[in-house]
Amino acid sequence: MSAGFFLTFEGADGSGKSTQARRLYEALKAEGRDVVLTREPGGSDGAEEIRRLLVEGDPGRWSAETEILLFFAARRDHLERTILPALARGAVVISDRFSDSSRVYQGATRGDLRAKVDALHRLMIGKEPDLTLVIDIDPELGLKRGLARHSGEDRFEAFGAEFQQKLRAGFRALLTDFPERCIGIDGNGSVEAVAARVREALKGRLP
Ligand code: TMP
């Protein structure tokens, strides 16, 4: 058992989860905690290199199977080099996405891929978060926000509105698949209002 606490944020593109993860990180740091903010795909040097292969370029550049392997290669490096060492020293690790994103995104690409994602997770990762906050917003609003960023990282947003609807259903299903660690957060409203919901959900859960 690790001494730290592994917290993940999940949600569709433009759900505001990255903003919330950063705010929580700043708040916990201000309390004097040892806290690490990280993200997927990415979160370690090697995984950030793999990230570029995944989020930039033509939506059809990888088959769904190849894509899953790239996500898991990145995740394994992230786990080995960033997450596990931080947990071992007792830190709170906040990750903006983790395996649940593969379950939902790759599962939404093609339903039959979910079993492959779960098998790879068991085989190569074997670590679930202590707590997962799933931020839910209206998919149309999320897509608008995501594309408005013009980040150049819009390969997944380019799959369109119907895909975003499937994602929402997939993220909601996490709450029933993993009720012991997943909490839904209403992501509508101001950044402050959502941050207050996040703090409420964390009450009594952080060590
Ligand atoms: P981000 O925009 O939250 O940084 O994530 C990059 C994109 O990668 C986002 O559209 C979701 C997608 N993604 C997957 O499809 N599967 C995964 O396992 C992860 C971590 C992200």
XYZ file of N, CA, C and O and ligand atoms in Angstrom:
849
model
N 0.826 -1.208 0.000
C 0.000 0.000 0.000
C 0.861 1.259 0.000
O 1.804 1.360 0.746
N 0.524 2.203 -0.874
C 1.306 3.434 -0.891
C 0.738 4.390 0.152
O -0.426 4.320 0.534
N 1.620 5.304 0.577
C 1.236 6.210 1.643
C 0.490 7.428 1.122
O -0.232 8.084 1.862
N 0.665 7.727 -0.160
C 0.071 8.951 -0.704
C -1.392 8.780 -1.063
O -2.051 7.830 -0.634
N -1.884 9.721 -1.846
C -3.287 9.684 -2.269
C -3.334 10.017 -3.748
O -2.799 11.035 -4.190
N -3.981 9.133 -4.511
C -4.015 9.280 -5.965
C -5.411 9.715 -6.390
O -6.377 8.967 -6.266
N -5.502 10.963 -6.869
C -6.776 11.567 -7.242
C -6.770 11.869 -8.737
O -5.805 12.454 -9.236
N -7.810 11.472 -9.437
C -7.864 11.805 -10.873
C -9.108 12.632 -11.188
O -10.145 12.509 -10.530
N -8.941 13.473 -12.199
C -10.057 14.228 -12.772
C -10.356 13.638 -14.135
O -9.432 13.404 -14.924
N -11.626 13.399 -14.407
C -12.031 12.886 -15.711
C -13.186 13.728 -16.243
O -13.901 14.367 -15.474
N -13.362 13.673 -17.549
C -14.457 14.410 -18.176
C -14.134 14.641 -19.638
O -13.000 14.438 -20.066
N -15.153 15.059 -20.394
C -14.953 15.272 -21.829
C -14.106 16.525 -22.062
O -13.848 17.300 -21.135
N -13.686 16.702 -23.303
C -12.922 17.887 -23.678
C -13.742 19.133 -23.370
O -14.931 19.177 -23.655
N -13.099 20.136 -22.778
C -13.805 21.383 -22.482
C -14.694 21.315 -21.254
O -15.487 22.215 -20.998
N -14.568 20.248 -20.451
C -15.424 20.118 -19.262
C -14.958 21.012 -18.112
O -15.672 21.178 -17.134
N -13.752 21.568 -18.244
C -13.212 22.412 -17.179
C -12.377 21.634 -16.181
O -11.913 22.179 -15.178
N -12.135 20.344 -16.432
C -11.430 19.529 -15.435
C -9.988 19.984 -15.227
O -9.475 19.920 -14.116
N -9.323 20.466 -16.301
C -7.929 20.899 -16.140
C -7.847 22.143 -15.256
O -6.964 22.247 -14.402
N -8.786 23.052 -15.449
C -8.854 24.254 -14.608
C -9.084 23.854 -13.151
O -8.440 24.371 -12.236
N -9.995 22.913 -12.937
C -10.311 22.479 -11.568
C -9.134 21.734 -10.938
O -8.849 21.894 -9.749
N -8.454 20.925 -11.735
C -7.296 20.189 -11.202
C -6.228 21.183 -10.746
O -5.647 21.043 -9.668
N -6.004 22.224 -11.564
C -4.982 23.223 -11.211
C -5.376 23.997 -9.956
O -4.572 24.232 -9.068
N -6.655 24.375 -9.890
C -7.114 25.128 -8.706
C -6.953 24.308 -7.433
O -6.548 24.818 -6.389
N -7.301 23.037 -7.524
C -7.188 22.184 -6.343
C -5.722 22.024 -5.947
O -5.368 22.079 -4.765
N -4.874 21.860 -6.962
C -3.435 21.747 -6.714
C -2.930 22.985 -5.951
O -2.245 22.871 -4.936
N -3.314 24.170 -6.444
C -2.861 25.421 -5.797
C -3.376 25.482 -4.352
O -2.657 25.875 -3.443
N -4.643 25.089 -4.164
C -5.245 25.169 -2.822
C -4.550 24.218 -1.851
O -4.246 24.583 -0.708
N -4.249 22.992 -2.303
C -3.617 22.020 -1.405
C -2.172 22.420 -1.118
O -1.669 22.218 -0.009
N -1.523 22.994 -2.142
C -0.143 23.452 -1.937
C -0.119 24.565 -0.895
O 0.745 24.601 -0.023
N -1.105 25.466 -0.996
C -1.185 26.580 -0.041
C -1.409 26.072 1.388
O -1.053 26.736 2.356
N -2.012 24.876 1.516
C -2.191 24.276 2.847
C -0.915 23.628 3.338
O -0.881 23.040 4.421
N 0.137 23.645 2.507
C 1.434 23.085 2.905
C 1.565 21.603 2.603
O 2.495 20.939 3.082
N 0.684 21.062 1.784
C 0.777 19.630 1.453
C 1.809 19.389 0.359
O 2.070 20.256 -0.473
N 2.350 18.174 0.351
C 3.179 17.706 -0.756
C 2.201 17.245 -1.823
O 1.500 16.243 -1.656
N 2.112 18.001 -2.917
C 1.115 17.681 -3.947
C 1.733 17.817 -5.341
O 2.524 18.711 -5.596
N 1.388 16.884 -6.206
C 1.928 16.850 -7.567
C 0.756 16.949 -8.535
O -0.227 16.217 -8.398
N 0.870 17.883 -9.492
C -0.154 18.003 -10.539
C 0.416 17.420 -11.827
O 1.500 17.809 -12.256
N -0.300 16.494 -12.417
C 0.210 15.869 -13.627
C -0.944 15.600 -14.585
O -2.089 15.902 -14.275
N -0.629 15.070 -15.773
C -1.704 14.911 -16.765
C -1.428 13.735 -17.685
O -0.288 13.276 -17.795
N -2.492 13.299 -18.354
C -2.350 12.261 -19.386
C -3.079 12.685 -20.654
O -4.123 13.333 -20.553
N -2.650 12.271 -21.849
C -1.365 11.619 -22.021
C -0.241 12.596 -21.690
O -0.328 13.769 -22.012
N 0.787 12.110 -21.041
C 1.911 12.954 -20.645
C 2.283 12.702 -19.200
O 2.054 11.627 -18.665
N 2.873 13.721 -18.566
C 3.188 13.612 -17.153
C 4.583 13.093 -16.850
O 4.989 13.037 -15.689
N 5.316 12.705 -17.893
C 6.734 12.359 -17.755
C 7.353 12.716 -19.099
O 6.620 12.898 -20.084
N 8.685 12.808 -19.174
C 9.302 13.271 -20.435
C 8.916 12.382 -21.610
O 8.492 12.859 -22.667
N 9.031 11.078 -21.411
C 8.730 10.147 -22.501
C 7.266 10.199 -22.883
O 6.905 10.192 -24.065
N 6.411 10.276 -21.877
C 4.965 10.289 -22.151
C 4.547 11.586 -22.839
O 3.615 11.587 -23.645
N 5.222 12.693 -22.534
C 4.903 13.953 -23.232
C 5.280 13.844 -24.710
O 4.606 14.409 -25.571
N 6.360 13.104 -25.000
C 6.713 12.893 -26.419
C 5.634 12.079 -27.116
O 5.234 12.367 -28.244
N 5.151 11.039 -26.428
C 4.089 10.214 -27.020
C 2.813 11.043 -27.172
O 2.061 10.881 -28.120
N 2.568 11.968 -26.235
C 1.370 12.824 -26.305
C 1.246 13.519 -27.665
O 0.171 13.566 -28.252
N 2.382 14.045 -28.129
C 2.323 14.770 -29.407
C 1.847 13.861 -30.537
O 1.128 14.283 -31.427
N 2.263 12.612 -30.498
C 1.831 11.663 -31.535
C 0.322 11.432 -31.480
O -0.318 11.145 -32.478
N -0.243 11.560 -30.272
C -1.650 11.223 -30.076
C -2.607 12.378 -30.330
O -3.695 12.168 -30.867
N -2.237 13.582 -29.908
C -3.236 14.653 -29.916
C -3.102 15.596 -31.113
O -3.954 16.455 -31.316
N -2.034 15.442 -31.900
C -1.872 16.323 -33.058
C -2.089 15.530 -34.345
O -1.874 14.334 -34.387
N -2.506 16.259 -35.382
C -2.568 15.639 -36.704
C -3.925 15.110 -37.087
O -4.942 15.371 -36.431
N -3.932 14.358 -38.141
C -5.142 13.850 -38.769
C -5.893 12.896 -37.831
O -5.273 12.006 -37.242
N -7.230 13.069 -37.687
C -7.980 12.171 -36.793
C -7.782 10.689 -37.132
O -7.804 9.840 -36.247
N -7.552 10.384 -38.398
C -7.434 8.971 -38.778
C -6.006 8.456 -38.840
O -5.753 7.384 -39.408
N -5.067 9.172 -38.217
C -3.658 8.772 -38.407
C -3.312 7.440 -37.735
O -2.363 6.787 -38.137
N -4.043 7.059 -36.682
C -3.793 5.763 -36.022
C -5.045 4.913 -36.080
O -6.154 5.438 -35.974
N -4.883 3.608 -36.161
C -6.032 2.739 -35.926
C -6.341 2.826 -34.432
O -5.474 3.204 -33.621
N -7.554 2.461 -34.068
C -7.938 2.529 -32.652
C -7.032 1.633 -31.803
O -6.670 1.988 -30.680
N -6.640 0.493 -32.346
C -5.793 -0.441 -31.585
C -4.405 0.156 -31.329
O -3.876 0.093 -30.220
N -3.817 0.755 -32.381
C -2.486 1.367 -32.227
C -2.554 2.496 -31.206
O -1.667 2.647 -30.359
N -3.652 3.257 -31.302
C -3.831 4.374 -30.389
C -3.850 3.903 -28.926
O -3.209 4.503 -28.059
N -4.558 2.821 -28.673
C -4.625 2.300 -27.307
C -3.228 1.934 -26.807
O -2.850 2.227 -25.670
N -2.446 1.312 -27.675
C -1.086 0.914 -27.270
C -0.229 2.143 -26.966
O 0.560 2.137 -26.019
N -0.410 3.212 -27.750
C 0.351 4.442 -27.482
C -0.073 5.051 -26.144
O 0.768 5.485 -25.350
N -1.381 5.080 -25.884
C -1.840 5.615 -24.588
C -1.257 4.808 -23.436
O -0.837 5.366 -22.417
N -1.244 3.489 -23.598
C -0.740 2.666 -22.496
C 0.779 2.736 -22.364
O 1.313 2.648 -21.248
N 1.479 2.917 -23.465
C 2.938 3.116 -23.371
C 3.217 4.395 -22.591
O 4.056 4.429 -21.682
N 2.470 5.460 -22.935
C 2.635 6.733 -22.226
C 2.277 6.562 -20.743
O 2.978 7.047 -19.849
N 1.184 5.852 -20.478
C 0.703 5.691 -19.094
C 1.694 4.919 -18.238
O 1.927 5.255 -17.080
N 2.280 3.896 -18.824
C 3.245 3.088 -18.068
C 4.459 3.949 -17.657
O 4.931 3.881 -16.519
N 4.943 4.767 -18.593
C 6.081 5.638 -18.286
C 5.693 6.657 -17.206
O 6.443 6.902 -16.255
N 4.494 7.225 -17.347
C 3.979 8.201 -16.381
C 3.883 7.579 -14.983
O 4.265 8.180 -13.976
N 3.358 6.340 -14.958
C 3.201 5.640 -13.681
C 4.556 5.387 -13.020
O 4.746 5.673 -11.838
N 5.480 4.843 -13.821
C 6.793 4.469 -13.274
C 7.586 5.677 -12.787
O 8.229 5.632 -11.754
N 7.551 6.742 -13.588
C 8.483 7.839 -13.332
C 7.901 8.974 -12.512
O 8.637 9.724 -11.879
N 6.585 9.133 -12.547
C 5.988 10.289 -11.854
C 5.056 9.847 -10.722
O 5.230 10.247 -9.573
N 4.060 9.013 -11.052
C 2.991 8.747 -10.077
C 3.492 7.907 -8.900
O 3.359 8.306 -7.730
N 4.080 6.732 -9.196
C 4.455 5.833 -8.094
C 5.522 6.442 -7.172
O 5.394 6.345 -5.946
N 6.570 7.098 -7.725
C 7.542 7.709 -6.804
C 6.911 8.766 -5.903
O 7.231 8.854 -4.712
N 5.984 9.557 -6.443
C 5.348 10.606 -5.622
C 4.470 9.980 -4.539
O 4.474 10.416 -3.384
N 3.714 8.939 -4.906
C 2.864 8.271 -3.905
C 3.718 7.627 -2.822
O 3.368 7.658 -1.635
N 4.859 7.069 -3.228
C 5.726 6.382 -2.263
C 6.268 7.343 -1.201
O 6.495 6.958 -0.060
N 6.440 8.593 -1.590
C 6.930 9.548 -0.572
C 5.775 10.211 0.174
O 5.983 11.087 1.009
N 4.544 9.819 -0.142
C 3.394 10.287 0.630
C 2.657 11.468 0.029
O 1.811 12.075 0.684
N 2.961 11.816 -1.225
C 2.336 12.990 -1.840
C 0.886 12.711 -2.262
O 0.497 11.561 -2.462
N 0.138 13.802 -2.413
C -1.152 13.732 -3.097
C -0.839 13.936 -4.580
O -0.224 14.925 -4.958
N -1.217 12.977 -5.410
C -1.005 13.097 -6.852
C -2.348 13.393 -7.505
O -3.308 12.625 -7.344
N -2.414 14.525 -8.217
C -3.634 14.895 -8.947
C -3.340 14.710 -10.423
O -2.497 15.409 -10.981
N -4.013 13.785 -11.055
C -3.792 13.584 -12.489
C -5.015 13.990 -13.291
O -6.138 13.559 -13.010
N -4.752 14.839 -14.274
C -5.770 15.273 -15.223
C -5.869 14.151 -16.263
O -5.062 14.096 -17.161
N -6.789 13.220 -16.049
C -7.023 11.987 -16.818
C -6.093 10.847 -16.386
O -4.961 11.062 -15.996
N -6.632 9.623 -16.557
C -5.868 8.373 -16.335
C -6.604 7.276 -17.113
O -7.289 7.573 -18.101
N -6.511 6.027 -16.677
C -7.073 4.915 -17.471
C -8.557 5.060 -17.802
O -9.015 4.555 -18.830
N -9.323 5.741 -16.934
C -10.753 5.916 -17.239
C -10.940 6.627 -18.580
O -11.918 6.354 -19.285
N -10.025 7.535 -18.936
C -10.150 8.209 -20.238
C -10.007 7.207 -21.373
O -10.704 7.315 -22.383
N -9.125 6.233 -21.222
C -9.010 5.201 -22.274
C -10.278 4.364 -22.323
O -10.768 4.014 -23.392
N -10.798 4.010 -21.131
C -12.032 3.221 -21.101
C -13.134 3.957 -21.863
O -13.858 3.368 -22.654
N -13.259 5.263 -21.606
C -14.375 6.016 -22.187
C -14.100 6.408 -23.640
O -14.916 6.134 -24.518
N -12.939 7.030 -23.916
C -12.681 7.518 -25.286
C -12.526 6.364 -26.268
O -13.140 6.357 -27.325
N -11.682 5.401 -25.936
C -11.475 4.325 -26.889
C -12.710 3.414 -26.922
O -13.059 2.897 -27.980
N -13.393 3.292 -25.777
C -14.663 2.559 -25.750
C -15.723 3.249 -26.601
O -16.556 2.594 -27.222
N -15.674 4.610 -26.651
C -16.653 5.352 -27.453
C -16.309 5.274 -28.939
O -17.189 5.360 -29.796
N -15.017 5.116 -29.242
C -14.616 4.980 -30.648
C -15.220 3.691 -31.207
O -15.790 3.671 -32.286
N -15.050 2.608 -30.423
C -15.605 1.307 -30.815
C -15.870 0.525 -29.550
O -14.944 0.251 -28.779
N -17.154 0.171 -29.328
C -17.559 -0.462 -28.076
C -16.743 -1.684 -27.696
O -16.458 -1.910 -26.517
N -16.325 -2.461 -28.699
C -15.621 -3.714 -28.393
C -14.201 -3.479 -27.887
O -13.519 -4.428 -27.490
N -13.754 -2.232 -27.905
C -12.385 -1.972 -27.434
C -12.302 -1.872 -25.917
O -11.221 -1.938 -25.343
N -13.429 -1.712 -25.267
C -13.411 -1.540 -23.813
C -12.743 -2.731 -23.112
O -11.950 -2.559 -22.180
N -13.040 -3.937 -23.588
C -12.460 -5.128 -22.962
C -10.936 -5.138 -23.137
O -10.196 -5.534 -22.221
N -10.461 -4.667 -24.288
C -9.004 -4.620 -24.520
C -8.350 -3.593 -23.590
O -7.276 -3.821 -23.049
N -9.024 -2.460 -23.431
C -8.504 -1.434 -22.522
C -8.419 -1.990 -21.104
O -7.396 -1.848 -20.421
N -9.488 -2.652 -20.655
C -9.483 -3.196 -19.288
C -8.391 -4.247 -19.119
O -7.713 -4.291 -18.085
N -8.194 -5.068 -20.154
C -7.164 -6.111 -20.066
C -5.771 -5.486 -20.010
O -4.918 -5.892 -19.211
N -5.533 -4.474 -20.854
C -4.219 -3.811 -20.840
C -3.974 -3.105 -19.511
O -2.863 -3.095 -18.990
N -5.032 -2.514 -18.998
C -4.891 -1.833 -17.705
C -4.459 -2.837 -16.622
O -3.532 -2.572 -15.859
N -5.140 -3.971 -16.595
C -4.793 -4.989 -15.589
C -3.360 -5.475 -15.771
O -2.607 -5.612 -14.820
N -2.979 -5.690 -17.036
C -1.675 -6.278 -17.339
C -0.528 -5.295 -17.102
O 0.509 -5.663 -16.539
N -0.688 -4.053 -17.534
C 0.454 -3.132 -17.568
C 0.403 -1.992 -16.546
O 1.413 -1.341 -16.312
N -0.749 -1.751 -15.962
C -0.871 -0.614 -15.031
C -1.217 -1.119 -13.623
O -0.475 -0.893 -12.678
N -2.349 -1.788 -13.496
C -2.688 -2.424 -12.218
C -2.874 -1.474 -11.056
O -2.792 -1.867 -9.892
N -3.104 -0.220 -11.346
C -3.281 0.765 -10.270
C -4.505 1.600 -10.580
O -4.600 2.187 -11.665
N -5.447 1.647 -9.641
C -6.598 2.534 -9.819
C -6.430 3.722 -8.871
O -5.779 3.616 -7.832
N -7.029 4.848 -9.226
C -6.985 6.004 -8.325
C -7.704 5.706 -7.000
O -8.578 4.841 -6.947
N -7.339 6.442 -5.951
C -8.096 6.359 -4.702
C -9.441 7.056 -4.873
O -10.423 6.662 -4.239
N -9.449 8.101 -5.677
C -10.684 8.857 -5.903
C -10.655 9.465 -7.307
O -9.614 9.950 -7.753
N -11.809 9.424 -7.977
C -11.924 10.003 -9.322
C -13.103 10.962 -9.348
O -14.221 10.577 -8.992
N -12.842 12.206 -9.734
C -13.911 13.194 -9.859
C -14.253 13.322 -11.336
O -13.387 13.641 -12.161
N -15.480 13.014 -11.665
C -15.923 13.016 -13.064
C -16.742 14.282 -13.299
O -17.829 14.436 -12.745
N -16.190 15.194 -14.090
C -16.858 16.484 -14.321
C -17.787 16.356 -15.522
O -17.354 15.966 -16.604
N -19.039 16.702 -15.301
C -20.061 16.542 -16.342
C -20.564 17.909 -16.804
O -20.963 18.729 -15.982
N -20.487 18.140 -18.124
C -21.146 19.352 -18.655
C -21.864 19.002 -19.947
O -21.642 17.954 -20.536
N -22.686 19.944 -20.390
C -23.384 19.816 -21.666
C -22.337 19.631 -22.778
O -21.453 20.469 -22.942
N -22.404 18.526 -23.554
C -21.375 18.241 -24.548
C -21.174 19.349 -25.581
O -20.060 19.588 -26.021
N -22.265 20.043 -25.944
C -22.110 21.114 -26.953
C -21.254 22.250 -26.410
O -20.401 22.788 -27.111
N -21.479 22.566 -25.140
C -20.687 23.621 -24.513
C -19.217 23.180 -24.435
O -18.301 23.960 -24.720
N -19.012 21.942 -24.081
C -17.646 21.422 -23.968
C -16.906 21.475 -25.292
O -15.749 21.889 -25.357
N -17.596 21.072 -26.342
C -16.973 21.057 -27.666
C -16.605 22.485 -28.097
O -15.520 22.729 -28.609
N -17.532 23.419 -27.816
C -17.258 24.826 -28.161
C -16.031 25.322 -27.417
O -15.145 25.945 -27.995
N -15.992 25.032 -26.119
C -14.852 25.489 -25.312
C -13.550 24.876 -25.804
O -12.540 25.534 -25.928
N -13.607 23.569 -26.096
C -12.401 22.857 -26.518
C -11.859 23.412 -27.825
O -10.668 23.681 -27.956
N -12.753 23.631 -28.792
C -12.301 24.098 -30.101
C -11.896 25.569 -30.055
O -11.017 25.994 -30.804
N -12.516 26.340 -29.140
C -12.199 27.765 -29.033
C -10.751 27.977 -28.584
O -10.183 29.044 -28.780
N -10.156 26.943 -27.997
C -8.781 27.097 -27.516
C -7.771 27.168 -28.650
O -6.666 27.653 -28.460
N -8.104 26.600 -29.804
C -7.160 26.557 -30.934
C -5.781 26.120 -30.475
O -4.778 26.741 -30.800
N -5.751 25.057 -29.688
C -4.488 24.645 -29.083
C -3.620 23.861 -30.062
O -2.455 23.622 -29.798
N -4.199 23.451 -31.201
C -3.452 22.562 -32.097
C -3.539 21.125 -31.614
O -3.054 20.206 -32.251
N -4.187 20.928 -30.441
C -4.327 19.576 -29.864
C -5.779 19.157 -29.973
O -6.410 18.776 -28.998
N -6.344 19.266 -31.168
C -7.784 19.061 -31.262
C -8.141 17.808 -32.059
O -9.215 17.702 -32.618
N -7.232 16.840 -32.082
C -7.510 15.637 -32.867
C -8.785 14.947 -32.384
O -9.593 14.494 -33.181
N -8.991 14.891 -31.060
C -10.177 14.199 -30.545
C -11.433 15.046 -30.672
O -12.504 14.523 -30.980
N -11.301 16.369 -30.502
C -12.463 17.246 -30.697
C -12.961 17.116 -32.141
O -14.141 17.252 -32.427
N -12.034 16.831 -33.079
C -12.387 16.763 -34.501
C -13.315 15.584 -34.819
O -13.862 15.512 -35.910
N -13.496 14.671 -33.879
C -14.439 13.570 -34.131
C -15.907 14.036 -34.102
O -16.798 13.305 -34.512
N -16.181 15.242 -33.575
C -17.516 15.828 -33.739
C -18.496 15.628 -32.590
O -18.183 15.021 -31.572
N -19.714 16.172 -32.799
C -20.714 16.292 -31.729
C -21.267 14.941 -31.269
O -21.487 14.719 -30.076
N -21.494 14.037 -32.215
C -22.066 12.738 -31.844
C -21.103 11.970 -30.939
O -21.508 11.329 -29.962
N -19.823 12.084 -31.265
C -18.790 11.448 -30.442
C -18.810 12.034 -29.017
O -18.709 11.305 -28.032
N -18.999 13.367 -28.919
C -19.042 14.003 -27.593
C -20.230 13.484 -26.772
O -20.130 13.334 -25.559
N -21.352 13.205 -27.447
C -22.514 12.631 -26.750
C -22.186 11.253 -26.195
O -22.551 10.914 -25.071
N -21.482 10.464 -27.000
C -21.091 9.118 -26.550
C -20.148 9.219 -25.362
O -20.201 8.423 -24.425
N -19.263 10.223 -25.420
C -18.318 10.408 -24.309
C -19.063 10.712 -23.016
O -18.739 10.178 -21.960
N -20.060 11.582 -23.123
C -20.799 11.950 -21.913
C -21.423 10.704 -21.287
O -21.328 10.493 -20.075
N -22.024 9.877 -22.143
C -22.641 8.645 -21.639
C -21.567 7.749 -21.011
O -21.779 7.140 -19.959
N -20.412 7.684 -21.653
C -19.316 6.855 -21.140
C -18.814 7.338 -19.787
O -18.582 6.539 -18.871
N -18.671 8.646 -19.642
C -18.194 9.175 -18.355
C -19.237 8.953 -17.264
O -18.891 8.646 -16.120
N -20.516 9.098 -17.633
C -21.564 8.846 -16.632
C -21.574 7.383 -16.202
O -21.826 7.083 -15.040
N -21.282 6.491 -17.151
C -21.284 5.062 -16.819
C -20.174 4.707 -15.827
O -20.294 3.737 -15.076
N -19.092 5.503 -15.800
C -18.012 5.234 -14.829
C -18.544 5.265 -13.397
O -18.078 4.529 -12.528
N -19.536 6.143 -13.175
C -20.067 6.305 -11.813
C -20.723 5.021 -11.326
O -20.695 4.733 -10.124
N -21.293 4.254 -12.251
C -21.903 2.983 -11.828
C -20.917 1.817 -11.943
O -21.008 0.854 -11.200
N -19.942 1.928 -12.868
C -18.923 0.860 -12.984
C -18.000 0.838 -11.764
O -17.531 -0.214 -11.347
N -17.660 2.036 -11.269
C -16.694 2.137 -10.161
C -17.254 3.034 -9.053
O -16.677 4.081 -8.742
N -18.375 2.616 -8.460
C -19.025 3.513 -7.492
C -18.177 3.775 -6.248
O -18.354 4.791 -5.581
N -17.236 2.862 -5.945
C -16.438 3.031 -4.725
C -15.417 4.166 -4.851
O -14.965 4.698 -3.845
N -15.051 4.549 -6.069
C -14.035 5.596 -6.186
C -14.439 6.778 -7.073
O -13.690 7.759 -7.144
N -15.572 6.696 -7.774
C -15.958 7.773 -8.704
C -17.085 8.632 -8.141
O -18.097 8.107 -7.684
N -16.888 9.940 -8.221
C -17.932 10.884 -7.804
C -18.196 11.827 -8.969
O -17.258 12.349 -9.580
N -19.454 12.045 -9.291
C -19.821 12.976 -10.365
C -19.876 14.396 -9.835
O -20.335 14.640 -8.709
N -19.353 15.328 -10.633
C -19.382 16.745 -10.259
C -20.100 17.489 -11.378
O -19.734 17.355 -12.547
N -21.089 18.302 -11.015
C -21.770 19.134 -12.001
C -20.795 20.237 -12.418
O -20.383 21.058 -11.601
N -20.417 20.219 -13.697
C -19.418 21.179 -14.196
C -20.018 22.445 -14.769
O -19.301 23.279 -15.308
N -21.340 22.599 -14.669
C -21.968 23.826 -15.171
C -21.834 24.928 -14.125
O -21.804 24.659 -12.931
N -21.761 26.168 -14.606
C -21.640 27.300 -13.688
C -20.227 27.853 -13.685
O -19.381 27.424 -14.473
N -19.976 28.782 -12.772
C -18.678 29.465 -12.748
C -17.582 28.529 -12.251
O -17.858 27.510 -11.615
N -16.346 28.902 -12.541
C -15.184 28.142 -12.062
C -15.244 28.012 -10.533
O -14.988 26.947 -9.981
N -15.634 29.115 -9.871
C -15.690 29.110 -8.395
C -16.756 28.141 -7.892
O -16.538 27.420 -6.919
N -17.918 28.149 -8.574
C -19.010 27.265 -8.136
C -18.589 25.803 -8.272
O -18.841 24.992 -7.375
N -17.926 25.479 -9.374
C -17.501 24.086 -9.579
C -16.399 23.730 -8.567
O -16.405 22.634 -7.996
N -15.494 24.685 -8.319
C -14.417 24.433 -7.344
C -15.000 24.144 -5.961
O -14.494 23.280 -5.229
N -16.082 24.822 -5.612
C -16.718 24.578 -4.311
C -17.289 23.157 -4.266
O -17.198 22.466 -3.248
N -17.840 22.699 -5.397
C -18.367 21.316 -5.449
C -17.233 20.306 -5.309
O -17.384 19.272 -4.668
N -16.102 20.629 -5.903
C -14.942 19.731 -5.807
C -14.491 19.616 -4.346
O -14.276 18.517 -3.826
N -14.397 20.744 -3.671
C -13.941 20.720 -2.267
C -14.942 19.962 -1.395
O -14.558 19.216 -0.487
N -16.217 20.126 -1.681
C -17.263 19.422 -0.938
C -17.100 17.901 -1.118
O -17.182 17.135 -0.156
N -16.836 17.498 -2.372
C -16.689 16.060 -2.667
C -15.465 15.472 -1.963
O -15.436 14.283 -1.645
N -14.461 16.316 -1.716
C -13.210 15.822 -1.111
C -13.272 15.756 0.411
O -12.408 15.138 1.031
N -14.272 16.392 0.975
C -14.365 16.494 2.443
C -14.230 15.132 3.116
O -14.970 14.210 2.787
N -13.277 15.020 3.998
C -13.112 13.797 4.766
C -12.455 12.662 4.005
O -12.325 11.556 4.524
N -12.055 12.885 2.764
C -11.472 11.800 1.968
C -9.961 11.876 1.863
O -9.296 10.862 1.723
N -9.424 13.085 1.868
C -7.965 13.214 1.777
C -7.332 12.800 3.103
O -7.877 13.109 4.153
N -6.192 12.101 3.049
C -5.562 11.707 4.312
C -5.066 12.910 5.091
O -4.768 13.929 4.502
P -6.620 16.599 -22.842
O -7.227 17.470 -23.903
O -7.479 16.417 -21.645
O -5.218 16.993 -22.503
O -6.516 15.113 -23.477
C -6.025 14.899 -24.751
C -6.983 14.086 -25.596
O -6.669 12.690 -25.509
C -8.428 14.238 -25.182
O -9.202 14.525 -26.346
C -8.795 12.891 -24.638
C -7.851 11.939 -25.303
N -7.521 10.744 -24.503
C -7.930 9.491 -24.944
O -8.580 9.372 -25.974
N -7.574 8.376 -24.219
C -6.809 8.461 -23.080
O -6.498 7.446 -22.457
C -6.400 9.785 -22.625
C -5.573 9.912 -21.381
C -6.777 10.877 -23.364
